[in-house]
Short mmCIF file of C-alpha atoms in Angstrom, two decimals:
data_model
loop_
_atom_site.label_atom_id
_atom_site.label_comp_id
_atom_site.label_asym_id
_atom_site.label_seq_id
_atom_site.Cartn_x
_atom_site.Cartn_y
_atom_site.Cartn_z
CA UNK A 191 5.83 -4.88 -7.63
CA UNK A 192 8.84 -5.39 -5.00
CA UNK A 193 11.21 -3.26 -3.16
CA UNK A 194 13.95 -4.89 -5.81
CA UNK A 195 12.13 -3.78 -8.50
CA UNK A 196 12.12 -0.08 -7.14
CA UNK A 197 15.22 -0.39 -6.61
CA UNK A 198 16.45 -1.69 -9.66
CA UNK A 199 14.06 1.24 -11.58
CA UNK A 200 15.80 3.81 -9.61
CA UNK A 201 19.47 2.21 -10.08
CA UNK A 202 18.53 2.12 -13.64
CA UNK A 203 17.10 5.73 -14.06
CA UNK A 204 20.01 7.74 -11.59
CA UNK A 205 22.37 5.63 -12.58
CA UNK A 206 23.30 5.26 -9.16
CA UNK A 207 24.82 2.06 -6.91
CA UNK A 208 22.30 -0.81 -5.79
CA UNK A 209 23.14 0.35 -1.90
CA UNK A 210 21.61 3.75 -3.34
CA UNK A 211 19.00 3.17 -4.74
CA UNK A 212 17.92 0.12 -2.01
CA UNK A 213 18.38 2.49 0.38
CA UNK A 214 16.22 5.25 -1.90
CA UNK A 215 13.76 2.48 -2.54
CA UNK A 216 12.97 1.37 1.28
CA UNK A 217 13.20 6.14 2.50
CA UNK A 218 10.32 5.80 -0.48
CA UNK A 219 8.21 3.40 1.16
CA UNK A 220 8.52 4.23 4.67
CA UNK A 221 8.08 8.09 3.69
CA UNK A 222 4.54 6.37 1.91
CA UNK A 223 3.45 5.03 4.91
CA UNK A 224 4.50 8.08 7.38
CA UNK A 225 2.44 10.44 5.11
CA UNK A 226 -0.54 7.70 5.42
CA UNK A 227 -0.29 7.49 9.10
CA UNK A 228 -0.20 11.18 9.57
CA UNK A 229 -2.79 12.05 6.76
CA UNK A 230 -5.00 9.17 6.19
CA UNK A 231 -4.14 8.83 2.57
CA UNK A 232 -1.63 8.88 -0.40
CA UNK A 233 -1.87 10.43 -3.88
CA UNK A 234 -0.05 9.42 -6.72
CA UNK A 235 -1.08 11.57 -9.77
CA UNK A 236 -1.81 9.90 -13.08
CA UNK A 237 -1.71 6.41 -11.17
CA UNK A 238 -4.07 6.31 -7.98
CA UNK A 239 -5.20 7.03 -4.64
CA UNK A 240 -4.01 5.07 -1.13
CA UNK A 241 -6.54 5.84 1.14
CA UNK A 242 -6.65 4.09 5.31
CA UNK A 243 -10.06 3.16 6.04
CA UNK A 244 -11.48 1.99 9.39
CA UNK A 245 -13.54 -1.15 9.76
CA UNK A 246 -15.65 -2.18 12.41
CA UNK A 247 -15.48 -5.00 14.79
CA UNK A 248 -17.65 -7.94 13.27
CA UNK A 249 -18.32 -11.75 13.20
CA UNK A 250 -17.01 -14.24 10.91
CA UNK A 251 -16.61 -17.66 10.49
CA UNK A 252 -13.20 -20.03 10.34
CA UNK A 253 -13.79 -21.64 7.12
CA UNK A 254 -12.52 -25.03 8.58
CA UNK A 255 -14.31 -25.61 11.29
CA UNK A 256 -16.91 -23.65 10.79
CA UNK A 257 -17.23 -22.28 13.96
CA UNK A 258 -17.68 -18.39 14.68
CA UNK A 259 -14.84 -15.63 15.13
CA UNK A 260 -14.79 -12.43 16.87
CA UNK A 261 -12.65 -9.85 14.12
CA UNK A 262 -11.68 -6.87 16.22
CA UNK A 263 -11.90 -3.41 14.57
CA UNK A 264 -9.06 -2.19 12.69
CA UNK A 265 -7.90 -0.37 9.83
CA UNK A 266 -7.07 -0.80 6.33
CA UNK A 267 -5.46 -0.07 2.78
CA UNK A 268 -7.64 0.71 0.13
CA UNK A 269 -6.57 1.79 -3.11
CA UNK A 270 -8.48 3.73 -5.99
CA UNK A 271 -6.70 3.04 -9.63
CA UNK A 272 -7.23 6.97 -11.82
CA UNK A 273 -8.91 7.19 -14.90
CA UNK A 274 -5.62 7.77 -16.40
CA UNK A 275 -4.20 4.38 -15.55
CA UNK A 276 -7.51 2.73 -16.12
CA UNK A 277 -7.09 3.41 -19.66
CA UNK A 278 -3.51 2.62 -19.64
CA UNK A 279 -4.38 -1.02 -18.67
#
């Protein structure tokens, strides 16, 4: 799934311009990702959960060299499909 196909879902359900609903598409997203900053998470109902999980600073290896690699702690996206949408797909 793309912005453009937001959009064009939107443009398509409103009835609205493609600048509308663009612009309705990318508020969507960045209100998504303000509410995951501020809260740690995102809940869709009847589709899933967006939750930001931290990891921890840990060793790898560059696959063509082999050699080792320092990863620096961070955080990530994980996402949790419902039931609902389980047994929709």
């Amino acid at each position: 799934m793309s912005k453009a196909f937001i959009s064009q879902v939107i443009q398509d359900s409103v009835g609205c311009t493609g600048v509308a609903a663009n612009r309705a598409a990318g508020d969507l997203i960045t209100a998504i990702i303000k509410e995951m900053k501020k809260s740690g998470g995102f809940t869709l109902p009847s589709f899933g959960t967006f939750s930001v999980r931290k990891t921890k600073a840990r060793k790898a290896v560059n696959p063509r060299t082999g050699e080792p690699v320092k990863v620096k702690a961070g955080r990530t996206v994980r996402f949790k499909a419902s039931p609902n949408l389980k047994k929709a797909v």
